[in-house]
C-alpha cells in the first residue's frame, strides 16, 4: 500500500485534528452512535492515544470500546471521476469504520495501515465519520494479553482465599502479557486521498539486485542494477496486453521524454530515476502485462551508472518518479497517474558470522525503542521522532529495533534520510504455548508479517525483519519442536514476501538455549539477556561468568549473534559508590562489564541495549512509573550510562569493528 501523496494526479486531505470522543461498553458500543452525532462528546486529538488525554475519564483504566467521530466536507468538484480512499495509518487494536452511518468495514491489528474505497459513499456537504475502536487484548491477539491471572511479570497471591474471592468481583481489565502500556485509539494519521479511478499505480517496488565494483569505502559502485515492479489497478486496468519491448535509457537520455515502449492500448509506465539533486540519471519506459495472479504489472531492470550507495551514517536517496501514461484519441500522450518513490541503493546479506551491508561487516550500536511519550502515548509525534533521531546521532548509535511493533511510516522516512538502520518487528510479543495451537493467532501473525513487509519493503533503513519478540522456545518434551514448527514457516514466509530477501530473525528471551532448536536456525541470532539483572542480580562478576558460558555455546553455532536487549532499571538521581542496582553507576558498570565480554567475540555483531528511553507500562510491583531501563529518561534526558555509551560508540565504527 503506497503512502498517500499529493501531486498532479492525486490529492491528500488530512483528517487529523480534534475529534469528538466517547467511551463505550466493554463488549460493544451503541449502534445509534454510528450514524448520528455522539451525545455529550469530549474532545480527543488525532493522532494520539486517548489514554493520557483526559484525566476525568480515567482512560488508562478503560477496557473495551471507544467511539471517535468527526464530520468533514470535500471539494466534490475536485474529486469528480477520482477514486477516493479513506486511510488509517493504524488504529489500536480493532476498528469498525462508518461513513454517514454506513459500515465500511472492520480492521483487526493495531500497528499497520488499512483503507476503504469511499468513492461511492461520500456526499457533497458534510459527511459524518465514526470510528469505533476496541483496546482489548487476549490470548488470540497480537500483542498477546492474558485472559486471566496477572499482566506481564505481575504478582499475585493466587492461593489466598480473599484474593481469589476479590478477583471474582474485580473490574475487567486488560492484562498485557507484554511490558509496554496498552496505549490505544487513533494512534496515527487519518487521511482521505484520491487516485485516478480508471487506472492508478497500486504499488511500486524498487530492489537493488546487483552492485558492480563497490568502492572500498562502500560509498559508490560503478553500476547498480535495480529491479522495478509497478502494479497497476483500477476499473480499466485489466485490458492490458503482453509486455512490449522495454527501453533502457542511458544516463544522458532524458527519461521523461522517452515514450518508445507502448502497449497496444497505449498504456505505459515511465520511471525516471532522480539523484538527490533532482537530476535524471537513468530511466525506463515499459508496457504492462497481466500476471498469472491476475495483477497488471510492469517489471524489469534499470541500470544506474556511478551509483551512490546508501550507508549507515551516510545515507543517499534516489527518487523513482513513476508516471503512467497513455495516448488519447488525439494521439497525444496523457499522464494517467504518477508517484514519487524514494529508495536507496544498498545490499544486505549474512555471510558466515558477519552481517554485511554493501559487502562490509556492519556492527549494530543502538537499542530497542518504543513509540511512547507523555500525553501522546503511542500517538505519532514527528517532534519526538526528530528529537529521538538527533539523540541517536548524539549517542553515536547507528540502529534500533522497532520493538515490539511496526512504527509509523514517517520514522522510517527519517531513518532513510538520516542513515539509521532499523530491525523491523511485527507485534508478536508475549507469545507462549497456547498461542502455537491457535489457528487465529497464526493467521494474524502471517497477516502482520505480510502487511509489514509490503509496507516497508522499499526502505533502505530496514535491514532485517523480526518475526517475534521473546516467544516461548525452550522447555520440556515436545515444546521446542512445537515452537520450531510454528516459527519456521513464518521465517520462510518473511523471506518469500521480501523482494530484497533481507535477513530474518526471531528475538529470543533469556532461556534454556540448549533445548531451544529454533533460534539457532535464524539468519542472525538475536538474544535478549539480563545476566546481572533478572538473574545473578547485582553480581556482575557472576553475570560475566554466565554470559561467557552461553557465548561459548553460540560460538559453536557459527552464525552472527547480537544483543537485541540487555539492561538494568535505573532511576535517575540514585547514586552509590559501589553502584548497586537501580543506581546510575550500576547501569553504567553493567554496560561496561558486559560489553567488555562481547568485545572479545568477533562473531558478536551488535549491541542493541534495552531501552533507548524509559517508557510507560502496565502498573505493577516491578514498575515504578513504567520500565526504567532507558539510558535516557522518558523526557529524553541522559542518565550516566548514556554519556558512557556515547563515548564508547564514538570509538566503534559502523563497518569493520571486529575486522
Ligand atoms: C521484553 C521487553 O519488552 N524483554 C523484557 C524487558 C524488560 O525490561 C521488556 O521491557 O523486562 C525482559 C524479559 C526478561 C525475562 C527474564 C526472565 C527472568 C524472570 C525473573
PDB file of N, CA, C and O in Angstrom, residues 26-63:
ATOM      1  N   UNK A  26     -17.849  -2.467  27.351  1.00  0.00           N
ATOM      2  CA  UNK A  26     -16.718  -3.402  27.318  1.00  0.00           C
ATOM      3  C   UNK A  26     -16.747  -4.261  26.057  1.00  0.00           C
ATOM      4  O   UNK A  26     -15.717  -4.528  25.451  1.00  0.00           O
ATOM      5  N   UNK A  27     -17.941  -4.693  25.676  1.00  0.00           N
ATOM      6  CA  UNK A  27     -18.024  -5.616  24.541  1.00  0.00           C
ATOM      7  C   UNK A  27     -18.678  -5.018  23.303  1.00  0.00           C
ATOM      8  O   UNK A  27     -18.745  -5.661  22.264  1.00  0.00           O
ATOM      9  N   UNK A  28     -19.209  -3.818  23.418  1.00  0.00           N
ATOM     10  CA  UNK A  28     -19.914  -3.240  22.261  1.00  0.00           C
ATOM     11  C   UNK A  28     -20.058  -1.734  22.449  1.00  0.00           C
ATOM     12  O   UNK A  28     -19.644  -1.184  23.476  1.00  0.00           O
ATOM     13  N   UNK A  29     -20.667  -1.100  21.468  1.00  0.00           N
ATOM     14  CA  UNK A  29     -20.959   0.339  21.537  1.00  0.00           C
ATOM     15  C   UNK A  29     -22.367   0.535  20.981  1.00  0.00           C
ATOM     16  O   UNK A  29     -22.843  -0.293  20.181  1.00  0.00           O
ATOM     17  N   UNK A  30     -23.042   1.599  21.394  1.00  0.00           N
ATOM     18  CA  UNK A  30     -24.427   1.774  20.934  1.00  0.00           C
ATOM     19  C   UNK A  30     -24.505   1.924  19.411  1.00  0.00           C
ATOM     20  O   UNK A  30     -23.785   2.753  18.826  1.00  0.00           O
ATOM     21  N   UNK A  31     -25.364   1.146  18.788  1.00  0.00           N
ATOM     22  CA  UNK A  31     -25.485   1.181  17.323  1.00  0.00           C
ATOM     23  C   UNK A  31     -25.859   2.581  16.849  1.00  0.00           C
ATOM     24  O   UNK A  31     -25.420   3.030  15.774  1.00  0.00           O
ATOM     25  N   UNK A  32     -26.629   3.301  17.665  1.00  0.00           N
ATOM     26  CA  UNK A  32     -27.101   4.627  17.248  1.00  0.00           C
ATOM     27  C   UNK A  32     -25.946   5.614  17.071  1.00  0.00           C
ATOM     28  O   UNK A  32     -26.082   6.610  16.351  1.00  0.00           O
ATOM     29  N   UNK A  33     -24.799   5.346  17.714  1.00  0.00           N
ATOM     30  CA  UNK A  33     -23.679   6.285  17.613  1.00  0.00           C
ATOM     31  C   UNK A  33     -22.992   6.250  16.245  1.00  0.00           C
ATOM     32  O   UNK A  33     -22.210   7.134  15.913  1.00  0.00           O
ATOM     33  N   UNK A  34     -23.274   5.209  15.477  1.00  0.00           N
ATOM     34  CA  UNK A  34     -22.565   5.073  14.201  1.00  0.00           C
ATOM     35  C   UNK A  34     -22.974   6.141  13.195  1.00  0.00           C
ATOM     36  O   UNK A  34     -22.169   6.543  12.350  1.00  0.00           O
ATOM     37  N   UNK A  35     -24.237   6.593  13.298  1.00  0.00           N
ATOM     38  CA  UNK A  35     -24.711   7.475  12.229  1.00  0.00           C
ATOM     39  C   UNK A  35     -25.262   8.801  12.689  1.00  0.00           C
ATOM     40  O   UNK A  35     -25.836   9.549  11.902  1.00  0.00           O
ATOM     41  N   UNK A  36     -25.121   9.116  13.978  1.00  0.00           N
ATOM     42  CA  UNK A  36     -25.648  10.389  14.490  1.00  0.00           C
ATOM     43  C   UNK A  36     -24.601  11.008  15.411  1.00  0.00           C
ATOM     44  O   UNK A  36     -23.761  10.284  15.952  1.00  0.00           O
ATOM     45  N   UNK A  37     -24.645  12.304  15.578  1.00  0.00           N
ATOM     46  CA  UNK A  37     -23.652  12.952  16.433  1.00  0.00           C
ATOM     47  C   UNK A  37     -23.618  12.314  17.822  1.00  0.00           C
ATOM     48  O   UNK A  37     -24.658  11.995  18.400  1.00  0.00           O
ATOM     49  N   UNK A  38     -22.429  12.109  18.332  1.00  0.00           N
ATOM     50  CA  UNK A  38     -22.259  11.490  19.652  1.00  0.00           C
ATOM     51  C   UNK A  38     -22.901  12.365  20.722  1.00  0.00           C
ATOM     52  O   UNK A  38     -22.713  13.589  20.718  1.00  0.00           O
ATOM     53  N   UNK A  39     -23.612  11.759  21.649  1.00  0.00           N
ATOM     54  CA  UNK A  39     -24.158  12.554  22.752  1.00  0.00           C
ATOM     55  C   UNK A  39     -23.040  12.987  23.704  1.00  0.00           C
ATOM     56  O   UNK A  39     -22.194  12.185  24.078  1.00  0.00           O
ATOM     57  N   UNK A  40     -23.043  14.246  24.063  1.00  0.00           N
ATOM     58  CA  UNK A  40     -22.099  14.806  25.034  1.00  0.00           C
ATOM     59  C   UNK A  40     -20.663  14.301  24.859  1.00  0.00           C
ATOM     60  O   UNK A  40     -20.078  13.692  25.756  1.00  0.00           O
ATOM     61  N   UNK A  41     -20.095  14.558  23.718  1.00  0.00           N
ATOM     62  CA  UNK A  41     -18.731  14.068  23.481  1.00  0.00           C
ATOM     63  C   UNK A  41     -17.697  14.907  24.231  1.00  0.00           C
ATOM     64  O   UNK A  41     -17.956  16.053  24.584  1.00  0.00           O
ATOM     65  N   UNK A  42     -16.502  14.330  24.428  1.00  0.00           N
ATOM     66  CA  UNK A  42     -15.356  15.110  24.906  1.00  0.00           C
ATOM     67  C   UNK A  42     -14.386  15.241  23.733  1.00  0.00           C
ATOM     68  O   UNK A  42     -14.418  14.422  22.811  1.00  0.00           O
ATOM     69  N   UNK A  43     -13.514  16.253  23.758  1.00  0.00           N
ATOM     70  CA  UNK A  43     -12.556  16.389  22.656  1.00  0.00           C
ATOM     71  C   UNK A  43     -11.423  15.371  22.763  1.00  0.00           C
ATOM     72  O   UNK A  43     -11.029  15.007  23.877  1.00  0.00           O
ATOM     73  N   UNK A  44     -10.923  14.923  21.618  1.00  0.00           N
ATOM     74  CA  UNK A  44      -9.807  13.965  21.600  1.00  0.00           C
ATOM     75  C   UNK A  44      -8.945  14.220  20.362  1.00  0.00           C
ATOM     76  O   UNK A  44      -9.457  14.242  19.237  1.00  0.00           O
ATOM     77  N   UNK A  45      -7.655  14.425  20.588  1.00  0.00           N
ATOM     78  CA  UNK A  45      -6.760  14.756  19.468  1.00  0.00           C
ATOM     79  C   UNK A  45      -6.346  13.507  18.700  1.00  0.00           C
ATOM     80  O   UNK A  45      -6.071  12.464  19.290  1.00  0.00           O
ATOM     81  N   UNK A  46      -6.302  13.652  17.386  1.00  0.00           N
ATOM     82  CA  UNK A  46      -5.870  12.590  16.460  1.00  0.00           C
ATOM     83  C   UNK A  46      -4.768  13.166  15.577  1.00  0.00           C
ATOM     84  O   UNK A  46      -4.953  14.253  15.021  1.00  0.00           O
ATOM     85  N   UNK A  47      -3.612  12.523  15.440  1.00  0.00           N
ATOM     86  CA  UNK A  47      -3.286  11.240  16.041  1.00  0.00           C
ATOM     87  C   UNK A  47      -2.891  11.383  17.504  1.00  0.00           C
ATOM     88  O   UNK A  47      -2.373  12.412  17.918  1.00  0.00           O
ATOM     89  N   UNK A  48      -3.107  10.307  18.235  1.00  0.00           N
ATOM     90  CA  UNK A  48      -2.733  10.281  19.643  1.00  0.00           C
ATOM     91  C   UNK A  48      -3.449   9.140  20.323  1.00  0.00           C
ATOM     92  O   UNK A  48      -4.549   8.765  19.913  1.00  0.00           O
ATOM     93  N   UNK A  49      -2.819   8.566  21.337  1.00  0.00           N
ATOM     94  CA  UNK A  49      -3.534   7.585  22.149  1.00  0.00           C
ATOM     95  C   UNK A  49      -4.514   8.363  23.012  1.00  0.00           C
ATOM     96  O   UNK A  49      -4.206   9.464  23.457  1.00  0.00           O
ATOM     97  N   UNK A  50      -5.670   7.787  23.268  1.00  0.00           N
ATOM     98  CA  UNK A  50      -6.635   8.522  24.091  1.00  0.00           C
ATOM     99  C   UNK A  50      -6.291   8.478  25.579  1.00  0.00           C
ATOM    100  O   UNK A  50      -6.709   9.320  26.351  1.00  0.00           O
ATOM    101  N   UNK A  51      -5.459   7.504  25.978  1.00  0.00           N
ATOM    102  CA  UNK A  51      -5.326   7.171  27.395  1.00  0.00           C
ATOM    103  C   UNK A  51      -4.881   8.309  28.315  1.00  0.00           C
ATOM    104  O   UNK A  51      -5.296   8.376  29.456  1.00  0.00           O
ATOM    105  N   UNK A  52      -4.005   9.185  27.817  1.00  0.00           N
ATOM    106  CA  UNK A  52      -3.475  10.243  28.685  1.00  0.00           C
ATOM    107  C   UNK A  52      -4.008  11.622  28.303  1.00  0.00           C
ATOM    108  O   UNK A  52      -3.458  12.638  28.706  1.00  0.00           O
ATOM    109  N   UNK A  53      -5.101  11.644  27.533  1.00  0.00           N
ATOM    110  CA  UNK A  53      -5.597  12.945  27.073  1.00  0.00           C
ATOM    111  C   UNK A  53      -6.750  13.487  27.903  1.00  0.00           C
ATOM    112  O   UNK A  53      -7.173  14.619  27.687  1.00  0.00           O
ATOM    113  N   UNK A  54      -7.295  12.664  28.797  1.00  0.00           N
ATOM    114  CA  UNK A  54      -8.436  13.150  29.587  1.00  0.00           C
ATOM    115  C   UNK A  54      -8.407  12.475  30.951  1.00  0.00           C
ATOM    116  O   UNK A  54      -8.581  11.262  31.051  1.00  0.00           O
ATOM    117  N   UNK A  55      -8.153  13.255  31.993  1.00  0.00           N
ATOM    118  CA  UNK A  55      -7.973  12.655  33.317  1.00  0.00           C
ATOM    119  C   UNK A  55      -9.297  12.351  34.012  1.00  0.00           C
ATOM    120  O   UNK A  55      -9.384  11.411  34.801  1.00  0.00           O
ATOM    121  N   UNK A  56     -10.323  13.126  33.711  1.00  0.00           N
ATOM    122  CA  UNK A  56     -11.607  12.880  34.368  1.00  0.00           C
ATOM    123  C   UNK A  56     -12.146  11.489  34.068  1.00  0.00           C
ATOM    124  O   UNK A  56     -12.777  10.852  34.890  1.00  0.00           O
ATOM    125  N   UNK A  57     -11.889  11.033  32.841  1.00  0.00           N
ATOM    126  CA  UNK A  57     -12.456   9.742  32.424  1.00  0.00           C
ATOM    127  C   UNK A  57     -11.590   8.554  32.839  1.00  0.00           C
ATOM    128  O   UNK A  57     -11.954   7.414  32.575  1.00  0.00           O
ATOM    129  N   UNK A  58     -10.421   8.794  33.403  1.00  0.00           N
ATOM    130  CA  UNK A  58      -9.525   7.699  33.816  1.00  0.00           C
ATOM    131  C   UNK A  58      -9.304   6.711  32.667  1.00  0.00           C
ATOM    132  O   UNK A  58      -9.555   5.510  32.780  1.00  0.00           O
ATOM    133  N   UNK A  59      -8.862   7.229  31.569  1.00  0.00           N
ATOM    134  CA  UNK A  59      -8.791   6.420  30.350  1.00  0.00           C
ATOM    135  C   UNK A  59      -7.650   5.406  30.352  1.00  0.00           C
ATOM    136  O   UNK A  59      -7.616   4.522  29.505  1.00  0.00           O
ATOM    137  N   UNK A  60      -6.734   5.528  31.294  1.00  0.00           N
ATOM    138  CA  UNK A  60      -5.709   4.472  31.375  1.00  0.00           C
ATOM    139  C   UNK A  60      -6.349   3.147  31.788  1.00  0.00           C
ATOM    140  O   UNK A  60      -5.836   2.083  31.473  1.00  0.00           O
ATOM    141  N   UNK A  61      -7.438   3.243  32.526  1.00  0.00           N
ATOM    142  CA  UNK A  61      -8.071   2.013  33.024  1.00  0.00           C
ATOM    143  C   UNK A  61      -9.161   1.512  32.067  1.00  0.00           C
ATOM    144  O   UNK A  61      -9.792   0.500  32.338  1.00  0.00           O
ATOM    145  N   UNK A  62      -9.390   2.214  30.987  1.00  0.00           N
ATOM    146  CA  UNK A  62     -10.511   1.839  30.119  1.00  0.00           C
ATOM    147  C   UNK A  62     -10.308   0.450  29.513  1.00  0.00           C
ATOM    148  O   UNK A  62      -9.210   0.081  29.086  1.00  0.00           O
ATOM    149  N   UNK A  63     -11.417  -0.280  29.429  1.00  0.00           N
ATOM    150  CA  UNK A  63     -11.384  -1.634  28.871  1.00  0.00           C
ATOM    151  C   UNK A  63     -12.529  -1.753  27.881  1.00  0.00           C
ATOM    152  O   UNK A  63     -13.693  -1.591  28.250  1.00  0.00           O
TER     153      UNK A  63
END
